[in-house]
């Protein structure tokens, strides 16, 4: 389970996927499988969450990693490159962005 705190050394990655309601469940299934079968077993992985908007046109993914390099190594792996090609076919766009937690309330 993600823990959001400002005094942490973790790398936070938020990825937004845009899709149609017709492909939302397929994309959610592909992302869930990627986390269950591969991503969550990678060095440096801490936690993640998937969020779907009411219209089923966006999925937001929040993930935490020990280091930026751990996330980048996972992304560059042959396994994840293959999965991302399939994920890309199910959505209009997706973009992972790295963040630092600035404040919590």
PDB file of N, CA and C in Angstrom:
ATOM      1  N   UNK A   1       0.842  -1.171   0.000  1.00  0.00           N
ATOM      2  CA  UNK A   1       0.000   0.000   0.000  1.00  0.00           C
ATOM      3  C   UNK A   1       0.895   1.245   0.000  1.00  0.00           C
ATOM      4  N   UNK A   2       0.630   2.192  -0.878  1.00  0.00           N
ATOM      5  CA  UNK A   2       1.452   3.401  -0.914  1.00  0.00           C
ATOM      6  C   UNK A   2       1.345   4.204   0.384  1.00  0.00           C
ATOM      7  N   UNK A   3       2.489   4.718   0.806  1.00  0.00           N
ATOM      8  CA  UNK A   3       2.544   5.644   1.928  1.00  0.00           C
ATOM      9  C   UNK A   3       3.035   6.968   1.377  1.00  0.00           C
ATOM     10  N   UNK A   4       2.260   8.010   1.539  1.00  0.00           N
ATOM     11  CA  UNK A   4       2.627   9.311   0.992  1.00  0.00           C
ATOM     12  C   UNK A   4       3.151  10.184   2.128  1.00  0.00           C
ATOM     13  N   UNK A   5       4.428  10.558   2.035  1.00  0.00           N
ATOM     14  CA  UNK A   5       5.054  11.368   3.073  1.00  0.00           C
ATOM     15  C   UNK A   5       6.140  12.237   2.450  1.00  0.00           C
ATOM     16  N   UNK A   6       6.356  13.400   3.043  1.00  0.00           N
ATOM     17  CA  UNK A   6       7.366  14.315   2.510  1.00  0.00           C
ATOM     18  C   UNK A   6       8.770  13.956   2.944  1.00  0.00           C
ATOM     19  N   UNK A   7       8.929  13.229   4.009  1.00  0.00           N
ATOM     20  CA  UNK A   7      10.265  12.930   4.526  1.00  0.00           C
ATOM     21  C   UNK A   7      10.769  11.566   4.077  1.00  0.00           C
ATOM     22  N   UNK A   8      10.497  11.223   2.865  1.00  0.00           N
ATOM     23  CA  UNK A   8      10.902   9.923   2.347  1.00  0.00           C
ATOM     24  C   UNK A   8      11.904  10.097   1.212  1.00  0.00           C
ATOM     25  N   UNK A   9      12.682   9.086   0.997  1.00  0.00           N
ATOM     26  CA  UNK A   9      13.673   9.111  -0.077  1.00  0.00           C
ATOM     27  C   UNK A   9      13.182   8.337  -1.297  1.00  0.00           C
ATOM     28  N   UNK A  10      11.913   7.975  -1.320  1.00  0.00           N
ATOM     29  CA  UNK A  10      11.384   7.174  -2.420  1.00  0.00           C
ATOM     30  C   UNK A  10      11.122   8.023  -3.662  1.00  0.00           C
ATOM     31  N   UNK A  11      11.101   7.340  -4.790  1.00  0.00           N
ATOM     32  CA  UNK A  11      10.767   7.978  -6.057  1.00  0.00           C
ATOM     33  C   UNK A  11       9.301   7.700  -6.350  1.00  0.00           C
ATOM     34  N   UNK A  12       8.520   8.740  -6.565  1.00  0.00           N
ATOM     35  CA  UNK A  12       7.098   8.602  -6.882  1.00  0.00           C
ATOM     36  C   UNK A  12       6.909   8.792  -8.382  1.00  0.00           C
ATOM     37  N   UNK A  13       6.145   7.893  -8.990  1.00  0.00           N
ATOM     38  CA  UNK A  13       5.843   7.989 -10.420  1.00  0.00           C
ATOM     39  C   UNK A  13       4.328   7.974 -10.573  1.00  0.00           C
ATOM     40  N   UNK A  14       3.795   8.985 -11.252  1.00  0.00           N
ATOM     41  CA  UNK A  14       2.371   9.030 -11.553  1.00  0.00           C
ATOM     42  C   UNK A  14       2.224   8.955 -13.068  1.00  0.00           C
ATOM     43  N   UNK A  15       1.473   7.971 -13.511  1.00  0.00           N
ATOM     44  CA  UNK A  15       1.260   7.764 -14.942  1.00  0.00           C
ATOM     45  C   UNK A  15      -0.232   7.891 -15.230  1.00  0.00           C
ATOM     46  N   UNK A  16      -0.574   8.683 -16.226  1.00  0.00           N
ATOM     47  CA  UNK A  16      -1.964   8.842 -16.640  1.00  0.00           C
ATOM     48  C   UNK A  16      -2.144   8.200 -18.011  1.00  0.00           C
ATOM     49  N   UNK A  17      -3.141   7.347 -18.106  1.00  0.00           N
ATOM     50  CA  UNK A  17      -3.483   6.671 -19.353  1.00  0.00           C
ATOM     51  C   UNK A  17      -4.815   7.230 -19.831  1.00  0.00           C
ATOM     52  N   UNK A  18      -4.913   7.552 -21.113  1.00  0.00           N
ATOM     53  CA  UNK A  18      -6.176   8.010 -21.709  1.00  0.00           C
ATOM     54  C   UNK A  18      -6.668   6.936 -22.664  1.00  0.00           C
ATOM     55  N   UNK A  19      -7.972   6.576 -22.514  1.00  0.00           N
ATOM     56  CA  UNK A  19      -8.538   5.536 -23.357  1.00  0.00           C
ATOM     57  C   UNK A  19     -10.021   5.773 -23.544  1.00  0.00           C
ATOM     58  N   UNK A  20     -10.666   4.904 -24.283  1.00  0.00           N
ATOM     59  CA  UNK A  20     -12.125   4.965 -24.432  1.00  0.00           C
ATOM     60  C   UNK A  20     -12.752   4.024 -23.401  1.00  0.00           C
ATOM     61  N   UNK A  21     -14.028   4.246 -23.073  1.00  0.00           N
ATOM     62  CA  UNK A  21     -14.684   3.323 -22.149  1.00  0.00           C
ATOM     63  C   UNK A  21     -14.657   1.872 -22.648  1.00  0.00           C
ATOM     64  N   UNK A  22     -14.611   1.705 -23.962  1.00  0.00           N
ATOM     65  CA  UNK A  22     -14.587   0.358 -24.534  1.00  0.00           C
ATOM     66  C   UNK A  22     -13.302  -0.408 -24.285  1.00  0.00           C
ATOM     67  N   UNK A  23     -12.210   0.284 -24.037  1.00  0.00           N
ATOM     68  CA  UNK A  23     -10.940  -0.403 -23.790  1.00  0.00           C
ATOM     69  C   UNK A  23     -10.466  -0.278 -22.347  1.00  0.00           C
ATOM     70  N   UNK A  24     -11.225   0.400 -21.516  1.00  0.00           N
ATOM     71  CA  UNK A  24     -10.811   0.631 -20.129  1.00  0.00           C
ATOM     72  C   UNK A  24     -10.546  -0.676 -19.376  1.00  0.00           C
ATOM     73  N   UNK A  25     -11.475  -1.606 -19.427  1.00  0.00           N
ATOM     74  CA  UNK A  25     -11.301  -2.852 -18.673  1.00  0.00           C
ATOM     75  C   UNK A  25     -10.136  -3.669 -19.211  1.00  0.00           C
ATOM     76  N   UNK A  26      -9.969  -3.687 -20.539  1.00  0.00           N
ATOM     77  CA  UNK A  26      -8.836  -4.411 -21.119  1.00  0.00           C
ATOM     78  C   UNK A  26      -7.512  -3.811 -20.660  1.00  0.00           C
ATOM     79  N   UNK A  27      -7.445  -2.490 -20.644  1.00  0.00           N
ATOM     80  CA  UNK A  27      -6.232  -1.824 -20.189  1.00  0.00           C
ATOM     81  C   UNK A  27      -6.002  -2.073 -18.709  1.00  0.00           C
ATOM     82  N   UNK A  28      -7.057  -1.983 -17.908  1.00  0.00           N
ATOM     83  CA  UNK A  28      -6.930  -2.256 -16.479  1.00  0.00           C
ATOM     84  C   UNK A  28      -6.446  -3.684 -16.241  1.00  0.00           C
ATOM     85  N   UNK A  29      -6.964  -4.628 -17.007  1.00  0.00           N
ATOM     86  CA  UNK A  29      -6.512  -6.023 -16.904  1.00  0.00           C
ATOM     87  C   UNK A  29      -5.034  -6.156 -17.256  1.00  0.00           C
ATOM     88  N   UNK A  30      -4.601  -5.476 -18.316  1.00  0.00           N
ATOM     89  CA  UNK A  30      -3.198  -5.543 -18.737  1.00  0.00           C
ATOM     90  C   UNK A  30      -2.273  -4.922 -17.680  1.00  0.00           C
ATOM     91  N   UNK A  31      -2.691  -3.803 -17.104  1.00  0.00           N
ATOM     92  CA  UNK A  31      -1.891  -3.157 -16.066  1.00  0.00           C
ATOM     93  C   UNK A  31      -1.838  -4.002 -14.801  1.00  0.00           C
ATOM     94  N   UNK A  32      -2.981  -4.563 -14.427  1.00  0.00           N
ATOM     95  CA  UNK A  32      -3.029  -5.425 -13.243  1.00  0.00           C
ATOM     96  C   UNK A  32      -2.117  -6.634 -13.422  1.00  0.00           C
ATOM     97  N   UNK A  33      -2.155  -7.241 -14.589  1.00  0.00           N
ATOM     98  CA  UNK A  33      -1.283  -8.387 -14.873  1.00  0.00           C
ATOM     99  C   UNK A  33       0.184  -7.977 -14.851  1.00  0.00           C
ATOM    100  N   UNK A  34       0.504  -6.819 -15.416  1.00  0.00           N
ATOM    101  CA  UNK A  34       1.887  -6.347 -15.417  1.00  0.00           C
ATOM    102  C   UNK A  34       2.414  -6.188 -13.991  1.00  0.00           C
ATOM    103  N   UNK A  35       1.592  -5.615 -13.119  1.00  0.00           N
ATOM    104  CA  UNK A  35       2.017  -5.462 -11.719  1.00  0.00           C
ATOM    105  C   UNK A  35       2.117  -6.805 -11.009  1.00  0.00           C
ATOM    106  N   UNK A  36       1.122  -7.663 -11.185  1.00  0.00           N
ATOM    107  CA  UNK A  36       1.102  -8.940 -10.477  1.00  0.00           C
ATOM    108  C   UNK A  36       2.208  -9.884 -10.945  1.00  0.00           C
ATOM    109  N   UNK A  37       2.460  -9.905 -12.247  1.00  0.00           N
ATOM    110  CA  UNK A  37       3.382 -10.882 -12.818  1.00  0.00           C
ATOM    111  C   UNK A  37       4.811 -10.390 -12.948  1.00  0.00           C
ATOM    112  N   UNK A  38       5.016  -9.075 -13.035  1.00  0.00           N
ATOM    113  CA  UNK A  38       6.367  -8.587 -13.326  1.00  0.00           C
ATOM    114  C   UNK A  38       6.800  -7.392 -12.481  1.00  0.00           C
ATOM    115  N   UNK A  39       6.096  -6.279 -12.581  1.00  0.00           N
ATOM    116  CA  UNK A  39       6.580  -5.028 -11.981  1.00  0.00           C
ATOM    117  C   UNK A  39       6.797  -5.159 -10.485  1.00  0.00           C
ATOM    118  N   UNK A  40       5.850  -5.747  -9.776  1.00  0.00           N
ATOM    119  CA  UNK A  40       5.962  -5.813  -8.312  1.00  0.00           C
ATOM    120  C   UNK A  40       7.117  -6.691  -7.837  1.00  0.00           C
ATOM    121  N   UNK A  41       7.717  -7.459  -8.733  1.00  0.00           N
ATOM    122  CA  UNK A  41       8.837  -8.331  -8.385  1.00  0.00           C
ATOM    123  C   UNK A  41      10.189  -7.707  -8.731  1.00  0.00           C
ATOM    124  N   UNK A  42      10.182  -6.486  -9.257  1.00  0.00           N
ATOM    125  CA  UNK A  42      11.425  -5.850  -9.681  1.00  0.00           C
ATOM    126  C   UNK A  42      12.147  -5.200  -8.504  1.00  0.00           C
ATOM    127  N   UNK A  43      13.483  -5.180  -8.564  1.00  0.00           N
ATOM    128  CA  UNK A  43      14.249  -4.535  -7.495  1.00  0.00           C
ATOM    129  C   UNK A  43      13.844  -3.073  -7.337  1.00  0.00           C
ATOM    130  N   UNK A  44      13.649  -2.658  -6.096  1.00  0.00           N
ATOM    131  CA  UNK A  44      13.315  -1.273  -5.810  1.00  0.00           C
ATOM    132  C   UNK A  44      11.839  -0.959  -5.787  1.00  0.00           C
ATOM    133  N   UNK A  45      10.992  -1.882  -6.235  1.00  0.00           N
ATOM    134  CA  UNK A  45       9.551  -1.631  -6.206  1.00  0.00           C
ATOM    135  C   UNK A  45       9.073  -1.603  -4.761  1.00  0.00           C
ATOM    136  N   UNK A  46       8.255  -0.586  -4.431  1.00  0.00           N
ATOM    137  CA  UNK A  46       7.688  -0.483  -3.086  1.00  0.00           C
ATOM    138  C   UNK A  46       6.197  -0.754  -3.116  1.00  0.00           C
ATOM    139  N   UNK A  47       5.445   0.010  -3.911  1.00  0.00           N
ATOM    140  CA  UNK A  47       3.997  -0.150  -3.937  1.00  0.00           C
ATOM    141  C   UNK A  47       3.416   0.584  -5.137  1.00  0.00           C
ATOM    142  N   UNK A  48       2.124   0.310  -5.392  1.00  0.00           N
ATOM    143  CA  UNK A  48       1.443   0.983  -6.500  1.00  0.00           C
ATOM    144  C   UNK A  48      -0.055   0.932  -6.285  1.00  0.00           C
ATOM    145  N   UNK A  49      -0.759   1.808  -6.979  1.00  0.00           N
ATOM    146  CA  UNK A  49      -2.214   1.818  -6.978  1.00  0.00           C
ATOM    147  C   UNK A  49      -2.714   2.211  -8.351  1.00  0.00           C
ATOM    148  N   UNK A  50      -3.844   1.639  -8.747  1.00  0.00           N
ATOM    149  CA  UNK A  50      -4.483   1.981 -10.016  1.00  0.00           C
ATOM    150  C   UNK A  50      -5.824   2.627  -9.712  1.00  0.00           C
ATOM    151  N   UNK A  51      -6.132   3.732 -10.391  1.00  0.00           N
ATOM    152  CA  UNK A  51      -7.361   4.490 -10.176  1.00  0.00           C
ATOM    153  C   UNK A  51      -8.048   4.687 -11.525  1.00  0.00           C
ATOM    154  N   UNK A  52      -9.366   4.467 -11.574  1.00  0.00           N
ATOM    155  CA  UNK A  52     -10.142   4.638 -12.807  1.00  0.00           C
ATOM    156  C   UNK A  52     -11.171   5.739 -12.578  1.00  0.00           C
ATOM    157  N   UNK A  53     -11.279   6.679 -13.533  1.00  0.00           N
ATOM    158  CA  UNK A  53     -12.294   7.730 -13.380  1.00  0.00           C
ATOM    159  C   UNK A  53     -13.689   7.177 -13.716  1.00  0.00           C
ATOM    160  N   UNK A  54     -14.707   7.927 -13.304  1.00  0.00           N
ATOM    161  CA  UNK A  54     -16.097   7.474 -13.477  1.00  0.00           C
ATOM    162  C   UNK A  54     -16.469   7.218 -14.935  1.00  0.00           C
ATOM    163  N   UNK A  55     -15.945   8.022 -15.844  1.00  0.00           N
ATOM    164  CA  UNK A  55     -16.286   7.886 -17.262  1.00  0.00           C
ATOM    165  C   UNK A  55     -15.513   6.754 -17.943  1.00  0.00           C
ATOM    166  N   UNK A  56     -14.575   6.150 -17.232  1.00  0.00           N
ATOM    167  CA  UNK A  56     -13.710   5.095 -17.766  1.00  0.00           C
ATOM    168  C   UNK A  56     -12.923   5.561 -18.991  1.00  0.00           C
ATOM    169  N   UNK A  57     -12.463   6.810 -18.934  1.00  0.00           N
ATOM    170  CA  UNK A  57     -11.641   7.363 -20.007  1.00  0.00           C
ATOM    171  C   UNK A  57     -10.214   7.656 -19.544  1.00  0.00           C
ATOM    172  N   UNK A  58      -9.950   7.461 -18.262  1.00  0.00           N
ATOM    173  CA  UNK A  58      -8.603   7.684 -17.724  1.00  0.00           C
ATOM    174  C   UNK A  58      -8.305   6.692 -16.616  1.00  0.00           C
ATOM    175  N   UNK A  59      -7.079   6.231 -16.612  1.00  0.00           N
ATOM    176  CA  UNK A  59      -6.546   5.453 -15.495  1.00  0.00           C
ATOM    177  C   UNK A  59      -5.333   6.212 -14.990  1.00  0.00           C
ATOM    178  N   UNK A  60      -5.266   6.406 -13.691  1.00  0.00           N
ATOM    179  CA  UNK A  60      -4.099   7.012 -13.063  1.00  0.00           C
ATOM    180  C   UNK A  60      -3.394   5.921 -12.265  1.00  0.00           C
ATOM    181  N   UNK A  61      -2.105   5.858 -12.434  1.00  0.00           N
ATOM    182  CA  UNK A  61      -1.278   4.872 -11.742  1.00  0.00           C
ATOM    183  C   UNK A  61      -0.288   5.615 -10.861  1.00  0.00           C
ATOM    184  N   UNK A  62      -0.282   5.280  -9.584  1.00  0.00           N
ATOM    185  CA  UNK A  62       0.643   5.872  -8.616  1.00  0.00           C
ATOM    186  C   UNK A  62       1.571   4.759  -8.171  1.00  0.00           C
ATOM    187  N   UNK A  63       2.877   4.925  -8.378  1.00  0.00           N
ATOM    188  CA  UNK A  63       3.811   3.895  -7.927  1.00  0.00           C
ATOM    189  C   UNK A  63       4.985   4.530  -7.195  1.00  0.00           C
ATOM    190  N   UNK A  64       5.558   3.732  -6.295  1.00  0.00           N
ATOM    191  CA  UNK A  64       6.705   4.187  -5.513  1.00  0.00           C
ATOM    192  C   UNK A  64       7.858   3.213  -5.692  1.00  0.00           C
ATOM    193  N   UNK A  65       9.034   3.798  -5.791  1.00  0.00           N
ATOM    194  CA  UNK A  65      10.264   3.043  -6.027  1.00  0.00           C
ATOM    195  C   UNK A  65      11.345   3.541  -5.074  1.00  0.00           C
ATOM    196  N   UNK A  66      12.282   2.673  -4.728  1.00  0.00           N
ATOM    197  CA  UNK A  66      13.374   3.089  -3.844  1.00  0.00           C
ATOM    198  C   UNK A  66      14.234   4.176  -4.491  1.00  0.00           C
ATOM    199  N   UNK A  67      14.508   3.969  -5.777  1.00  0.00           N
ATOM    200  CA  UNK A  67      15.357   4.922  -6.491  1.00  0.00           C
ATOM    201  C   UNK A  67      14.835   5.104  -7.914  1.00  0.00           C
ATOM    202  N   UNK A  68      15.149   6.237  -8.483  1.00  0.00           N
ATOM    203  CA  UNK A  68      14.791   6.524  -9.879  1.00  0.00           C
ATOM    204  C   UNK A  68      15.362   5.453 -10.812  1.00  0.00           C
ATOM    205  N   UNK A  69      16.588   5.034 -10.526  1.00  0.00           N
ATOM    206  CA  UNK A  69      17.266   4.042 -11.368  1.00  0.00           C
ATOM    207  C   UNK A  69      16.521   2.703 -11.375  1.00  0.00           C
ATOM    208  N   UNK A  70      15.897   2.345 -10.251  1.00  0.00           N
ATOM    209  CA  UNK A  70      15.127   1.101 -10.205  1.00  0.00           C
ATOM    210  C   UNK A  70      13.939   1.163 -11.162  1.00  0.00           C
ATOM    211  N   UNK A  71      13.226   2.277 -11.140  1.00  0.00           N
ATOM    212  CA  UNK A  71      12.088   2.447 -12.049  1.00  0.00           C
ATOM    213  C   UNK A  71      12.550   2.422 -13.505  1.00  0.00           C
ATOM    214  N   UNK A  72      13.630   3.131 -13.798  1.00  0.00           N
ATOM    215  CA  UNK A  72      14.125   3.186 -15.171  1.00  0.00           C
ATOM    216  C   UNK A  72      14.583   1.811 -15.661  1.00  0.00           C
ATOM    217  N   UNK A  73      15.216   1.032 -14.787  1.00  0.00           N
ATOM    218  CA  UNK A  73      15.652  -0.319 -15.172  1.00  0.00           C
ATOM    219  C   UNK A  73      14.451  -1.196 -15.505  1.00  0.00           C
ATOM    220  N   UNK A  74      13.377  -1.088 -14.713  1.00  0.00           N
ATOM    221  CA  UNK A  74      12.168  -1.857 -14.996  1.00  0.00           C
ATOM    222  C   UNK A  74      11.600  -1.447 -16.354  1.00  0.00           C
ATOM    223  N   UNK A  75      11.498  -0.138 -16.607  1.00  0.00           N
ATOM    224  CA  UNK A  75      10.951   0.343 -17.881  1.00  0.00           C
ATOM    225  C   UNK A  75      11.758  -0.132 -19.083  1.00  0.00           C
ATOM    226  N   UNK A  76      13.061  -0.205 -18.924  1.00  0.00           N
ATOM    227  CA  UNK A  76      13.951  -0.559 -20.038  1.00  0.00           C
ATOM    228  C   UNK A  76      14.085  -2.060 -20.254  1.00  0.00           C
ATOM    229  N   UNK A  77      13.527  -2.860 -19.368  1.00  0.00           N
ATOM    230  CA  UNK A  77      13.639  -4.318 -19.512  1.00  0.00           C
ATOM    231  C   UNK A  77      12.871  -4.783 -20.756  1.00  0.00           C
ATOM    232  N   UNK A  78      13.329  -5.877 -21.330  1.00  0.00           N
ATOM    233  CA  UNK A  78      12.650  -6.429 -22.509  1.00  0.00           C
ATOM    234  C   UNK A  78      11.203  -6.793 -22.182  1.00  0.00           C
ATOM    235  N   UNK A  79      10.978  -7.352 -21.012  1.00  0.00           N
ATOM    236  CA  UNK A  79       9.621  -7.723 -20.600  1.00  0.00           C
ATOM    237  C   UNK A  79       8.688  -6.519 -20.591  1.00  0.00           C
ATOM    238  N   UNK A  80       9.136  -5.402 -20.000  1.00  0.00           N
ATOM    239  CA  UNK A  80       8.260  -4.239 -19.890  1.00  0.00           C
ATOM    240  C   UNK A  80       8.113  -3.524 -21.227  1.00  0.00           C
ATOM    241  N   UNK A  81       9.150  -3.537 -22.047  1.00  0.00           N
ATOM    242  CA  UNK A  81       9.012  -2.942 -23.376  1.00  0.00           C
ATOM    243  C   UNK A  81       7.943  -3.685 -24.184  1.00  0.00           C
ATOM    244  N   UNK A  82       7.933  -5.015 -24.099  1.00  0.00           N
ATOM    245  CA  UNK A  82       6.907  -5.800 -24.790  1.00  0.00           C
ATOM    246  C   UNK A  82       5.521  -5.500 -24.234  1.00  0.00           C
ATOM    247  N   UNK A  83       5.396  -5.437 -22.923  1.00  0.00           N
ATOM    248  CA  UNK A  83       4.099  -5.138 -22.315  1.00  0.00           C
ATOM    249  C   UNK A  83       3.633  -3.725 -22.689  1.00  0.00           C
ATOM    250  N   UNK A  84       4.549  -2.763 -22.705  1.00  0.00           N
ATOM    251  CA  UNK A  84       4.172  -1.389 -23.038  1.00  0.00           C
ATOM    252  C   UNK A  84       3.698  -1.256 -24.477  1.00  0.00           C
ATOM    253  N   UNK A  85       4.229  -2.067 -25.369  1.00  0.00           N
ATOM    254  CA  UNK A  85       3.720  -2.048 -26.753  1.00  0.00           C
ATOM    255  C   UNK A  85       2.243  -2.453 -26.781  1.00  0.00           C
ATOM    256  N   UNK A  86       1.876  -3.473 -26.026  1.00  0.00           N
ATOM    257  CA  UNK A  86       0.481  -3.929 -25.962  1.00  0.00           C
ATOM    258  C   UNK A  86      -0.386  -2.907 -25.236  1.00  0.00           C
ATOM    259  N   UNK A  87       0.133  -2.355 -24.152  1.00  0.00           N
ATOM    260  CA  UNK A  87      -0.602  -1.333 -23.401  1.00  0.00           C
ATOM    261  C   UNK A  87      -0.868  -0.127 -24.295  1.00  0.00           C
ATOM    262  N   UNK A  88       0.116   0.257 -25.082  1.00  0.00           N
ATOM    263  CA  UNK A  88      -0.028   1.404 -25.982  1.00  0.00           C
ATOM    264  C   UNK A  88      -1.151   1.198 -26.997  1.00  0.00           C
ATOM    265  N   UNK A  89      -1.382  -0.030 -27.404  1.00  0.00           N
ATOM    266  CA  UNK A  89      -2.464  -0.322 -28.349  1.00  0.00           C
ATOM    267  C   UNK A  89      -3.850  -0.141 -27.725  1.00  0.00           C
ATOM    268  N   UNK A  90      -3.936  -0.199 -26.413  1.00  0.00           N
ATOM    269  CA  UNK A  90      -5.222  -0.101 -25.709  1.00  0.00           C
ATOM    270  C   UNK A  90      -5.585   1.313 -25.279  1.00  0.00           C
ATOM    271  N   UNK A  91      -4.677   2.261 -25.490  1.00  0.00           N
ATOM    272  CA  UNK A  91      -4.968   3.619 -25.032  1.00  0.00           C
ATOM    273  C   UNK A  91      -4.511   4.647 -26.063  1.00  0.00           C
ATOM    274  N   UNK A  92      -5.028   5.858 -25.897  1.00  0.00           N
ATOM    275  CA  UNK A  92      -4.631   6.956 -26.790  1.00  0.00           C
ATOM    276  C   UNK A  92      -3.217   7.425 -26.465  1.00  0.00           C
ATOM    277  N   UNK A  93      -2.934   7.486 -25.157  1.00  0.00           N
ATOM    278  CA  UNK A  93      -1.611   7.932 -24.722  1.00  0.00           C
ATOM    279  C   UNK A  93      -1.397   7.540 -23.283  1.00  0.00           C
ATOM    280  N   UNK A  94      -0.129   7.488 -22.893  1.00  0.00           N
ATOM    281  CA  UNK A  94       0.223   7.359 -21.489  1.00  0.00           C
ATOM    282  C   UNK A  94       1.592   7.987 -21.269  1.00  0.00           C
ATOM    283  N   UNK A  95       1.759   8.552 -20.074  1.00  0.00           N
ATOM    284  CA  UNK A  95       2.999   9.245 -19.775  1.00  0.00           C
ATOM    285  C   UNK A  95       3.356   9.097 -18.305  1.00  0.00           C
ATOM    286  N   UNK A  96       4.462   8.396 -18.020  1.00  0.00           N
ATOM    287  CA  UNK A  96       4.933   8.327 -16.640  1.00  0.00           C
ATOM    288  C   UNK A  96       5.734   9.592 -16.300  1.00  0.00           C
ATOM    289  N   UNK A  97       5.432  10.183 -15.156  1.00  0.00           N
ATOM    290  CA  UNK A  97       6.126  11.397 -14.706  1.00  0.00           C
ATOM    291  C   UNK A  97       6.610  11.175 -13.284  1.00  0.00           C
ATOM    292  N   UNK A  98       7.873  11.511 -13.017  1.00  0.00           N
ATOM    293  CA  UNK A  98       8.445  11.338 -11.678  1.00  0.00           C
ATOM    294  C   UNK A  98       8.194  12.603 -10.859  1.00  0.00           C
ATOM    295  N   UNK A  99       7.816  12.372  -9.599  1.00  0.00           N
ATOM    296  CA  UNK A  99       7.497  13.484  -8.693  1.00  0.00           C
ATOM    297  C   UNK A  99       8.179  13.289  -7.348  1.00  0.00           C
ATOM    298  N   UNK A 100       8.346  14.386  -6.638  1.00  0.00           N
ATOM    299  CA  UNK A 100       8.709  14.370  -5.224  1.00  0.00           C
ATOM    300  C   UNK A 100       7.496  14.868  -4.469  1.00  0.00           C
ATOM    301  N   UNK A 101       7.200  14.264  -3.318  1.00  0.00           N
ATOM    302  CA  UNK A 101       6.076  14.699  -2.503  1.00  0.00           C
ATOM    303  C   UNK A 101       6.446  16.047  -1.874  1.00  0.00           C
ATOM    304  N   UNK A 102       5.654  17.066  -2.171  1.00  0.00           N
ATOM    305  CA  UNK A 102       5.937  18.410  -1.662  1.00  0.00           C
ATOM    306  C   UNK A 102       5.222  18.702  -0.355  1.00  0.00           C
ATOM    307  N   UNK A 103       4.034  18.119  -0.170  1.00  0.00           N
ATOM    308  CA  UNK A 103       3.277  18.367   1.075  1.00  0.00           C
ATOM    309  C   UNK A 103       2.208  17.303   1.206  1.00  0.00           C
ATOM    310  N   UNK A 104       1.833  16.998   2.435  1.00  0.00           N
ATOM    311  CA  UNK A 104       0.710  16.103   2.711  1.00  0.00           C
ATOM    312  C   UNK A 104      -0.200  16.767   3.716  1.00  0.00           C
ATOM    313  N   UNK A 105      -1.476  16.420   3.685  1.00  0.00           N
ATOM    314  CA  UNK A 105      -2.454  17.030   4.586  1.00  0.00           C
ATOM    315  C   UNK A 105      -3.383  15.952   5.129  1.00  0.00           C
TER     316      UNK A 105
END
